[in-house]
Amino acid sequence: AAVSIAAVAPGNDVVIAHGNGPQVGLLALQAAAYHDVAPYPLDVLGAQTEAMIGYVIEQELGNVLPADQPLATVLTMIEVDGG
């Protein structure tokens, strides 16, 4: 996928959006299995997985784009309804 994205990057501002539901669920399950400390809140798990996925996307794009091409991961702040 990174090669395909790199093909349209020259001369364009590219924004990649992704989901992270399965990754958040996995981290929540892992946290629930460890009882020595309180688990992180769901919004923090969301930010953690967004950062992890963004990091991997940046790594892959960095491998195929020119070295001077700026890359950035932007996290979103979510509000979790406890109801």
XYZ file of C-alpha atoms in Angstrom:
83
model
C 0.000 0.000 0.000
C 2.849 2.405 0.764
C 4.104 2.185 -2.821
C 0.648 3.071 -4.155
C 0.360 6.017 -1.776
C 3.868 7.198 -2.655
C 2.849 7.264 -6.318
C 0.217 9.955 -5.673
C 2.201 11.901 -3.049
C 4.297 14.148 -5.344
C 2.532 17.490 -5.639
C -0.277 16.482 -3.285
C -1.032 16.740 0.397
C -1.957 13.196 1.425
C -4.037 12.389 4.489
C -4.518 8.785 5.591
C -7.315 7.910 7.998
C -7.617 4.532 9.700
C -9.640 2.712 12.292
C -8.256 1.201 15.473
C -11.122 -0.721 17.078
C -9.523 -4.178 17.107
C -6.262 -2.804 18.477
C -8.035 -0.923 21.288
C -9.975 -4.070 22.150
C -6.789 -6.123 22.345
C -5.093 -3.608 24.646
C -8.197 -3.474 26.852
C -8.200 -7.279 27.146
C -4.502 -7.296 27.985
C -5.011 -4.621 30.636
C -7.954 -6.498 32.157
C -5.783 -9.582 32.586
C -3.221 -7.685 34.685
C -4.599 -6.898 38.143
C -1.623 -5.242 39.873
C -2.385 -1.765 38.497
C -5.469 0.057 37.280
C -6.033 -0.208 33.520
C -5.670 2.852 31.315
C -8.926 4.587 30.385
C -10.407 3.801 26.976
C -9.498 7.208 25.531
C -5.838 6.636 26.424
C -5.909 3.186 24.806
C -7.366 4.825 21.701
C -4.545 7.366 21.582
C -1.965 4.635 22.145
C -3.231 2.553 19.234
C -3.561 5.593 16.950
C 0.084 6.390 17.646
C 1.203 2.801 17.048
C -0.634 2.567 13.733
C 0.567 6.027 12.670
C 4.139 5.060 13.494
C 3.948 1.955 11.290
C 2.384 3.941 8.435
C 5.163 6.542 8.713
C 7.833 3.828 8.711
C 6.441 2.206 5.578
C 5.960 5.497 3.727
C 9.408 6.660 4.833
C 10.878 3.601 3.133
C 9.448 4.558 -0.272
C 9.237 8.370 -0.230
C 12.168 10.764 -0.655
C 14.058 11.334 2.589
C 13.099 15.023 2.655
C 9.361 14.271 2.444
C 7.799 15.328 5.757
C 5.575 12.808 7.519
C 3.433 13.313 10.607
C 1.036 11.347 12.765
C -1.810 13.403 14.197
C -3.733 11.966 17.134
C -7.377 12.717 17.763
C -8.941 13.241 21.163
C -11.970 11.055 21.772
C -14.744 11.357 24.296
C -15.947 8.100 25.806
C -19.585 7.930 26.895
C -19.699 5.775 30.004
C -23.407 5.025 29.525
